[in-house]
C-alpha positions as a printed Julia matrix, in Angstrom:
565×3 Matrix{Float64}:
 -11.97  -120.92  -110.69
  -8.37  -122.12  -110.97
  -9.57  -125.73  -110.8
 -12.04  -125.09  -113.6
  -9.38  -123.37  -115.68
  -6.98  -126.27  -115.22
  -9.69  -128.74  -116.13
 -10.56  -126.79  -119.24
  -6.89  -126.59  -120.25
  -6.43  -130.35  -119.69
  -9.51  -131.03  -121.75
  -8.3   -128.76  -124.53
  -4.86  -130.33  -124.45
  -6.33  -133.83  -124.57
  -8.69  -132.92  -127.36
  -5.79  -131.29  -129.28
  -3.58  -134.37  -128.66
  -6.31  -136.71  -129.77
  -7.04  -134.62  -132.8
  -3.32  -134.49  -133.62
  -3.04  -138.25  -133.17
  -6.03  -138.92  -135.41
  -4.72  -136.47  -138.02
  -1.27  -138.15  -137.92
  -2.92  -141.58  -138.21
  -4.96  -140.43  -141.13
  -1.95  -138.89  -142.81
   0.11  -142.03  -142.28
  -2.67  -144.14  -143.75
  -2.91  -141.85  -146.79
   0.84  -141.91  -147.28
   0.81  -145.7   -147.13
  -1.96  -145.9   -149.74
   0.0   -143.54  -151.92
   3.05  -145.85  -151.68
   0.89  -148.86  -152.58
  -0.51  -146.99  -155.58
   2.97  -146.16  -156.82
   4.08  -149.76  -156.45
   1.09  -150.95  -158.45
   1.33  -148.39  -161.24
   5.15  -148.34  -161.37
   7.56  -145.51  -160.6
   7.73  -144.59  -164.3
   4.1   -143.59  -164.18
   3.88  -142.23  -160.65
   6.56  -140.49  -158.63
   6.79  -141.93  -155.08
   6.25  -139.5   -152.14
   9.6   -138.57  -150.59
   8.95  -137.09  -147.12
  10.93  -139.03  -144.42
  10.26  -137.86  -140.87
  12.71  -136.78  -138.14
  14.93  -133.89  -137.14
  17.13  -134.51  -140.25
  14.18  -134.5   -142.57
  15.57  -131.99  -144.95
  18.91  -133.71  -145.28
  17.27  -137.16  -145.52
  14.87  -135.87  -148.15
  17.74  -134.61  -150.18
  19.54  -137.9   -149.95
  16.37  -139.84  -151.01
  15.65  -137.5   -153.82
  19.03  -138.17  -155.24
  18.35  -141.87  -155.77
  16.45  -143.45  -158.63
  12.76  -143.71  -158.32
  12.48  -147.48  -157.5
  15.07  -147.32  -154.75
  13.32  -144.22  -153.39
  10.03  -146.06  -153.31
  11.56  -148.95  -151.37
  13.21  -146.53  -148.85
   9.88  -144.74  -148.33
   8.05  -148.04  -147.86
  10.7   -149.21  -145.28
  10.34  -145.96  -143.31
   6.5   -146.11  -143.45
   6.54  -149.73  -142.29
   8.66  -148.85  -139.27
   6.29  -145.98  -138.39
   3.23  -148.25  -138.75
   4.68  -150.94  -136.55
   5.97  -148.52  -133.92
   2.56  -146.91  -133.67
   0.6   -150.12  -132.99
  -1.17  -150.14  -129.69
  -1.09  -153.27  -127.57
  -4.29  -155.27  -127.8
  -5.86  -157.72  -125.46
  -4.6   -161.27  -125.98
  -6.98  -163.56  -127.82
  -8.28  -166.52  -125.81
  -6.38  -169.71  -126.24
  -8.12  -172.35  -128.41
  -9.69  -175.28  -126.7
  -7.37  -178.29  -126.69
  -7.89  -181.02  -129.27
  -9.83  -184.14  -128.41
  -7.43  -186.91  -127.22
  -6.38  -189.66  -129.64
  -6.39  -192.94  -127.72
  -4.65  -194.94  -130.43
  -1.09  -196.22  -129.81
   1.91  -194.2   -131.04
   3.89  -195.19  -134.09
   7.08  -197.22  -133.58
  10.14  -194.94  -133.86
  11.32  -196.45  -137.13
   7.93  -196.09  -138.75
   7.77  -192.45  -137.56
  11.05  -191.73  -139.24
   9.9   -193.49  -142.4
   6.68  -191.33  -142.51
   8.81  -188.19  -142.19
  10.86  -189.28  -145.22
   7.77  -190.13  -147.24
   6.16  -186.73  -146.49
   9.42  -184.83  -147.25
   9.72  -186.39  -150.71
   8.42  -184.28  -153.6
   7.76  -185.44  -157.13
  10.23  -184.1   -159.61
   9.29  -182.54  -162.93
   7.7   -184.94  -165.38
   9.34  -186.35  -168.45
  12.78  -187.01  -166.93
  14.51  -190.29  -166.47
  13.42  -191.9   -163.21
  16.63  -193.75  -162.41
  16.74  -196.6   -159.89
  15.38  -194.83  -156.85
  11.89  -195.81  -155.58
   9.1   -193.29  -156.03
   8.27  -192.47  -152.39
   5.21  -190.41  -153.24
   3.57  -193.46  -154.7
   4.31  -195.51  -151.56
   2.71  -193.04  -149.19
  -0.92  -194.25  -149.82
   0.18  -197.85  -149.2
   1.98  -196.86  -146.0
  -1.07  -195.01  -144.7
  -3.31  -198.03  -145.42
  -0.97  -200.3   -143.46
  -0.69  -197.88  -140.54
  -4.51  -197.54  -140.39
  -4.96  -201.29  -140.5
  -2.76  -201.56  -137.39
  -4.64  -198.78  -135.62
  -1.77  -196.33  -135.03
  -2.13  -192.63  -134.22
  -0.3   -190.0   -136.3
   2.67  -188.29  -134.69
   1.54  -184.69  -133.77
   4.66  -183.06  -135.18
   3.98  -184.64  -138.63
   0.33  -183.58  -138.86
   0.97  -180.33  -140.72
   3.02  -182.07  -143.41
   0.43  -184.83  -143.66
  -2.41  -182.38  -144.08
  -0.4   -180.42  -146.66
   0.13  -183.62  -148.6
  -3.59  -184.47  -148.44
  -4.46  -180.96  -149.49
  -2.56  -181.43  -152.76
  -3.72  -185.05  -153.42
  -7.37  -185.88  -153.05
  -6.56  -189.63  -153.38
  -4.69  -189.42  -150.1
  -7.46  -187.76  -148.1
  -9.53  -190.69  -146.87
  -6.57  -192.62  -145.5
  -4.66  -189.5   -144.41
  -7.64  -188.09  -142.4
  -8.37  -191.47  -140.86
  -4.71  -191.73  -139.76
  -4.61  -188.03  -138.57
  -7.61  -188.64  -136.33
  -9.32  -185.92  -134.17
  -6.26  -183.65  -134.15
  -6.65  -183.1   -137.93
 -10.14  -181.67  -137.42
  -8.81  -179.5   -134.58
  -6.01  -178.14  -136.8
  -8.42  -177.65  -139.74
 -10.47  -175.34  -137.53
  -7.39  -173.13  -137.01
  -6.03  -173.12  -140.57
  -8.26  -172.4   -143.55
  -5.82  -174.18  -145.88
  -6.87  -177.44  -144.26
 -10.63  -176.85  -144.19
 -11.05  -179.76  -146.62
 -10.64  -182.0   -143.6
 -13.89  -180.68  -142.12
 -15.72  -181.6   -145.36
 -14.06  -184.9   -146.06
 -13.48  -186.61  -142.76
 -16.27  -188.82  -141.39
 -15.65  -187.21  -138.01
 -15.82  -183.65  -139.4
 -19.1   -183.33  -137.65
 -19.85  -184.55  -134.12
 -22.4   -187.17  -135.12
 -25.08  -188.11  -132.6
 -24.84  -191.54  -130.94
 -26.58  -194.38  -132.81
 -29.45  -194.41  -130.36
 -29.79  -190.58  -130.23
 -32.87  -190.19  -132.45
 -33.52  -186.64  -131.32
 -29.9   -185.54  -132.04
 -30.03  -187.15  -135.5
 -33.28  -185.35  -136.33
 -31.83  -182.03  -135.14
 -28.63  -182.39  -137.2
 -30.74  -183.49  -140.24
 -32.95  -180.45  -139.94
 -30.3   -177.85  -139.04
 -26.97  -179.16  -140.36
 -25.02  -178.11  -143.46
 -25.37  -180.2   -146.6
 -21.99  -181.99  -145.98
 -22.98  -182.78  -142.42
 -26.33  -184.2   -143.54
 -24.63  -186.36  -146.19
 -22.3   -187.69  -143.53
 -25.12  -188.35  -141.1
 -27.21  -190.18  -143.74
 -24.27  -192.33  -144.88
 -23.33  -193.2   -141.32
 -26.86  -193.98  -140.27
 -27.34  -196.07  -143.4
 -24.41  -198.22  -142.35
 -25.93  -199.4   -139.07
 -29.69  -198.68  -139.38
 -30.85  -198.58  -143.03
 -34.52  -198.2   -142.11
 -33.86  -195.16  -139.88
 -31.83  -193.51  -142.61
 -34.55  -194.07  -145.22
 -37.23  -192.65  -142.85
 -35.06  -189.58  -142.13
 -34.77  -188.9   -145.87
 -38.38  -189.57  -146.68
 -39.46  -187.04  -143.99
 -37.89  -184.09  -145.8
 -37.82  -185.47  -149.38
 -40.44  -183.17  -150.8
 -38.66  -180.02  -149.61
 -35.08  -180.94  -150.75
 -33.4   -179.37  -153.77
 -33.03  -181.62  -156.83
 -29.29  -181.81  -156.62
 -29.48  -182.67  -152.94
 -32.11  -185.29  -153.57
 -29.81  -186.97  -156.1
 -26.9   -187.16  -153.62
 -29.11  -188.38  -150.76
 -30.68  -191.04  -152.99
 -27.26  -192.27  -153.96
 -26.54  -193.06  -150.34
 -29.22  -195.81  -150.46
 -26.84  -197.94  -152.49
 -25.29  -199.08  -149.2
 -27.25  -202.0   -147.85
 -29.93  -201.72  -150.58
 -32.79  -204.12  -149.91
 -36.37  -204.88  -150.95
 -37.52  -202.71  -148.01
 -36.33  -199.68  -149.99
 -38.63  -200.45  -152.94
 -41.7   -198.37  -151.84
 -39.53  -195.25  -151.39
 -37.71  -195.78  -154.67
 -41.0   -196.36  -156.49
 -42.15  -192.96  -155.22
 -38.9   -191.4   -156.48
 -39.7   -192.68  -160.0
 -42.24  -189.83  -160.2
 -39.69  -187.19  -159.2
 -39.61  -183.96  -161.21
 -35.81  -184.35  -161.74
 -34.79  -186.63  -164.59
 -31.5   -187.54  -162.83
 -33.3   -188.56  -159.67
 -35.75  -190.68  -161.66
 -32.85  -192.4   -163.44
 -31.03  -193.21  -160.23
 -34.14  -194.51  -158.61
 -34.76  -196.73  -161.6
 -31.15  -198.03  -161.52
 -31.46  -198.92  -157.8
 -34.77  -200.65  -158.37
 -33.37  -202.72  -161.27
 -30.64  -203.88  -158.86
 -33.42  -205.55  -156.84
 -34.49  -208.55  -158.94
 -37.7   -209.0   -157.0
 -38.84  -205.42  -157.48
 -41.93  -204.49  -159.51
 -39.81  -202.33  -161.82
 -37.5   -205.32  -162.54
 -40.52  -207.38  -163.41
 -41.85  -204.71  -165.75
 -38.49  -204.36  -167.42
 -38.18  -208.17  -167.76
 -41.59  -208.27  -169.5
 -40.53  -205.59  -171.95
 -37.06  -207.09  -172.58
 -38.04  -210.7   -173.17
 -40.68  -209.61  -175.66
 -37.84  -208.25  -177.83
 -35.57  -211.36  -177.67
 -36.34  -214.95  -178.72
 -34.67  -218.14  -179.93
 -35.19  -219.06  -183.56
 -35.05  -222.83  -183.88
 -34.81  -222.82  -187.65
 -31.9   -220.44  -187.78
 -30.37  -221.8   -184.53
 -29.75  -218.41  -183.03
 -31.17  -215.48  -181.03
 -33.35  -213.02  -182.91
 -33.95  -209.44  -181.69
 -36.89  -207.17  -182.4
 -36.06  -203.87  -180.76
 -38.9   -201.67  -179.5
 -40.42  -199.23  -181.95
 -41.35  -196.55  -179.43
 -40.59  -195.32  -175.94
 -43.89  -194.72  -174.21
 -44.57  -192.74  -171.02
 -44.52  -195.89  -168.85
 -41.04  -196.75  -170.05
 -39.81  -193.23  -169.4
 -41.16  -193.36  -165.88
 -39.22  -196.58  -165.37
 -36.01  -194.88  -166.18
 -35.73  -195.38  -169.98
 -34.12  -192.27  -171.56
 -36.08  -191.49  -174.73
 -33.48  -189.6   -176.72
 -30.44  -191.52  -177.93
 -26.99  -189.9   -177.87
 -25.36  -188.9   -181.1
 -24.32  -191.84  -183.23
 -26.71  -194.29  -181.68
 -29.93  -195.62  -183.22
 -33.12  -194.99  -181.23
 -34.36  -198.57  -181.23
 -31.01  -200.09  -180.25
 -30.68  -197.44  -177.5
 -34.09  -198.41  -176.04
 -33.28  -202.12  -176.32
 -30.01  -201.74  -174.41
 -31.77  -199.95  -171.59
 -34.46  -202.57  -171.31
 -32.06  -205.55  -171.27
 -29.72  -203.83  -168.82
 -32.5   -203.26  -166.31
 -34.16  -206.68  -166.64
 -33.26  -209.45  -164.1
 -30.77  -211.87  -165.63
 -32.76  -214.73  -164.17
 -35.47  -214.09  -166.81
 -33.34  -215.19  -169.72
 -33.01  -218.9   -168.89
 -36.77  -219.51  -169.23
 -36.99  -217.26  -172.35
 -34.14  -219.08  -174.08
 -34.97  -222.73  -173.6
 -33.73  -223.33  -170.06
 -30.14  -222.67  -171.01
 -27.59  -221.51  -168.36
 -25.63  -218.21  -168.77
 -22.65  -219.89  -170.44
 -24.84  -221.59  -173.02
 -26.85  -218.4   -173.67
 -23.65  -216.35  -174.17
 -22.38  -218.97  -176.7
 -25.52  -218.66  -178.87
 -25.1   -216.62  -182.06
 -27.17  -213.43  -182.19
 -28.54  -212.93  -185.65
 -28.89  -209.81  -187.79
 -25.97  -207.9   -186.23
 -27.53  -207.41  -182.84
 -24.88  -209.35  -180.93
 -22.72  -206.45  -179.76
 -25.76  -204.46  -178.55
 -27.34  -207.43  -176.73
 -24.17  -208.7   -175.11
 -23.08  -205.24  -174.06
 -26.41  -204.78  -172.27
 -26.02  -208.18  -170.59
 -22.53  -207.05  -169.41
 -24.03  -203.96  -167.84
 -26.78  -206.02  -166.2
 -24.25  -208.54  -164.8
 -22.22  -205.63  -163.27
 -25.31  -203.93  -161.87
 -26.73  -207.16  -160.37
 -23.32  -208.47  -159.23
 -24.06  -211.8   -160.98
 -20.9   -213.86  -161.04
 -22.26  -216.64  -163.22
 -23.21  -214.21  -166.01
 -19.87  -212.33  -165.57
 -17.92  -215.53  -166.09
 -20.01  -216.47  -169.09
 -19.51  -213.11  -170.78
 -15.83  -212.9   -169.98
 -15.19  -216.31  -171.56
 -11.81  -217.91  -171.56
  -8.84  -215.49  -171.02
  -6.98  -217.29  -173.82
  -9.76  -216.97  -176.37
  -9.03  -215.08  -179.61
  -9.31  -211.35  -179.02
  -9.09  -212.08  -175.3
 -12.78  -211.41  -174.89
 -15.9   -213.38  -174.26
 -18.62  -213.81  -176.8
 -19.82  -210.22  -176.57
 -17.47  -208.2   -174.46
 -16.77  -205.08  -176.42
 -14.05  -203.26  -174.5
 -11.4   -203.55  -171.84
 -13.56  -201.32  -169.69
 -16.44  -203.85  -169.83
 -14.06  -206.69  -169.04
 -12.61  -204.82  -166.09
 -16.15  -204.17  -164.73
 -17.15  -207.83  -165.15
 -13.94  -208.95  -163.35
 -14.95  -206.6   -160.5
 -17.92  -208.82  -159.7
 -15.78  -211.96  -159.23
 -14.0   -213.07  -156.02
 -10.44  -211.76  -155.71
  -8.81  -215.14  -156.4
 -10.85  -215.65  -159.57
 -10.04  -212.18  -160.79
  -6.32  -212.81  -160.35
  -6.5   -216.18  -162.04
  -8.31  -214.77  -165.1
  -5.99  -211.82  -165.55
  -2.94  -214.11  -165.18
  -4.28  -216.3   -167.99
  -4.99  -213.22  -170.06
  -1.41  -211.95  -169.66
   0.02  -215.39  -170.41
  -1.94  -215.59  -173.66
  -1.82  -211.96  -174.82
   1.01  -210.2   -173.05
   0.91  -206.82  -171.24
  -0.21  -204.53  -174.09
  -3.85  -204.5   -172.9
  -3.4   -205.65  -169.35
  -3.08  -202.33  -167.46
  -6.79  -201.71  -167.0
  -7.44  -205.28  -166.0
  -4.62  -205.3   -163.42
  -6.22  -202.33  -161.76
  -9.12  -204.38  -160.47
  -6.95  -207.13  -158.89
  -6.45  -207.26  -155.14
  -3.16  -206.09  -153.64
  -0.66  -207.62  -153.16
  -1.02  -209.64  -156.36
  -1.34  -213.37  -155.92
   1.64  -215.55  -156.81
   0.29  -216.74  -160.17
  -0.57  -213.2   -161.23
   2.8   -211.87  -160.02
   4.67  -214.6   -161.95
   2.64  -213.83  -165.09
   3.48  -210.17  -164.95
   7.2   -210.72  -164.3
   7.43  -213.3   -167.07
   5.68  -210.97  -169.52
   8.02  -208.13  -168.63
  11.0   -210.42  -169.17
   9.62  -211.46  -172.57
   9.17  -207.8   -173.53
  12.79  -207.08  -172.54
  14.02  -210.01  -174.61
  12.06  -208.72  -177.56
  14.33  -205.7   -177.65
  11.72  -202.97  -177.12
  12.1   -200.0   -174.77
  10.48  -200.31  -171.31
   8.62  -197.04  -171.66
   5.75  -198.8   -173.4
   5.22  -200.8   -170.16
   5.78  -197.96  -167.68
   2.19  -198.11  -166.46
   2.46  -201.87  -165.71
   5.87  -201.36  -164.2
   4.51  -198.67  -161.87
   1.67  -201.04  -160.83
   4.14  -203.8   -160.25
   6.16  -201.53  -157.84
   3.04  -200.98  -155.79
   1.25  -204.33  -156.16
   3.79  -207.19  -156.49
   4.38  -209.26  -153.38
   7.78  -208.32  -151.97
   8.46  -212.04  -151.87
   9.01  -211.79  -155.67
  12.24  -209.91  -155.12
  14.37  -213.08  -155.37
  12.97  -213.9   -158.83
  13.6   -210.37  -160.01
  17.23  -210.04  -158.96
  18.49  -211.95  -161.98
  16.77  -209.44  -164.27
  18.71  -206.45  -162.93
  21.86  -207.45  -164.87
  22.5   -205.91  -168.25
  22.4   -208.73  -170.97
  23.82  -208.54  -174.41
  21.75  -206.41  -176.79
  19.77  -208.44  -179.34
  20.74  -207.71  -182.92
  17.3   -206.44  -183.88
  16.63  -204.62  -180.56
  16.38  -200.92  -179.88
  19.76  -199.31  -179.12
  20.39  -199.13  -175.36
  17.09  -200.73  -174.48
  18.69  -203.45  -172.26
  20.24  -200.76  -170.1
  16.91  -199.07  -169.55
  15.33  -202.39  -168.69
  18.07  -203.16  -166.13
  17.5   -199.78  -164.58
  13.69  -200.41  -164.46
  14.17  -203.8   -162.79
  16.7   -202.37  -160.28
  14.08  -199.74  -159.31
  11.43  -202.46  -159.03
  13.63  -204.6   -156.76
  14.58  -201.55  -154.67
  10.91  -200.63  -154.26
   9.92  -204.14  -153.18
  12.66  -204.19  -150.6
  11.55  -200.81  -149.35
   7.96  -201.99  -149.04
   9.14  -205.06  -147.06
  11.08  -202.76  -144.74
   8.08  -200.48  -144.31
   5.9   -203.44  -143.28
   8.49  -204.55  -140.79
   8.71  -201.09  -139.25
   5.02  -201.07  -138.51
   5.29  -204.09  -136.23
   4.68  -203.0   -132.66
   7.82  -202.49  -130.58
   8.33  -205.06  -127.79
């Protein structure tokens, strides 16, 4: 009986204790919520609860009540925070994360590691201020990453957080930064949601099956997330285009329209005539964007049936008039269903005539090889030199430009570009700098640099920025000399350097560091020309000093990446 009574008393005590604990916990939680509410509403609108605990509660309460409301709220919050922390119960330790996959690449040389730390620590200042003579380290970081990746180095583990933070804020850094960071970046991204972009962006964000693992590829294609499937398709397309196409065709009918468009775009890599049957099927897709992309890809295959159909339509609209010694154009009068199926968009954008809109699409999609036979056996340069009658020249030549870019035809690109020293700096029908830049992109790197150097020598730097962007880095010696000479001419003309800040920024990143010797003489401050802008020569000297300093820094960075003996 005594044992039973003791047991009952113990149970009652335990129950009472548990109930008291639960009640206290509930009260503490309610008090904390009240404090949060007061903080959100403001102490002017809601009086904070003033009930500190302890044997001196009455005295403490009096002291707190004598303070102003904001201070009282902070005191109460501090006391509540201590109570909440003191009442926490120890929990079982979480399991340790699995270690990162090893990175077998060699470590950076010590000097290069220190340089990377400096580049990552630099932060761009507020815009609009005077730059001074110091190099812009944030603009050198992408170049440093490219050089480090080319040499196959692994990222220092202690710098990975700063590297991922930099890539988080700059999407242009991500491909090179994630390649440099290697497998440890993916491991860290799994632990920190701020870096989850690495799981989406990095080629290794998903453990891809081996090239010969057909079953693994099928499983990932059927069960993976969209980003994983895109990565799989792009990777597979790189080494086995046929397998990638078969993988896509197997689920094509069940994919969403926006996904079909992304997947179809992956076929641009290693596009070949073997892709034609699948692309012809995609011409009947229910999505207009998918149909347009399929038509564009087919028109890039000169031997495709679509290219032949487009050639037949296009050449029927263009002919050579012997009597008038020029090209005559008769644009189509309608856009029929067959043309729409082949990718011709029926409705013209605002400000464009319907017939010229249809003509441009037909010529753009037709193989360029069809024009020689149609126009008397002439080569591209002779065709581009022919006058186009009745004000159709801009429309026809602009379509030929787009066709040359799409088909990567260097002969037509050269013909349409014309001589870089020609009046207006354009070829016979190039209508914009954007078109010229695209045409230059089809030429070999040396030819691009030579053409742009001639353009700058003839026309200066006022329109050169967009063209310089397509030239290989570092710039060739003729191109570098042309840019430096044009900057020197602009300085002597007495203008401010701000008009050329874009070109100057490109020069800092793209000039060969070997140009430093030629530039040193430009860092001095010459006499101001009588008709020049006040103080301009000082600004030019500062800009050239920064350029020289940046080139020296780039040379030092390259030397630091040389493997240590």
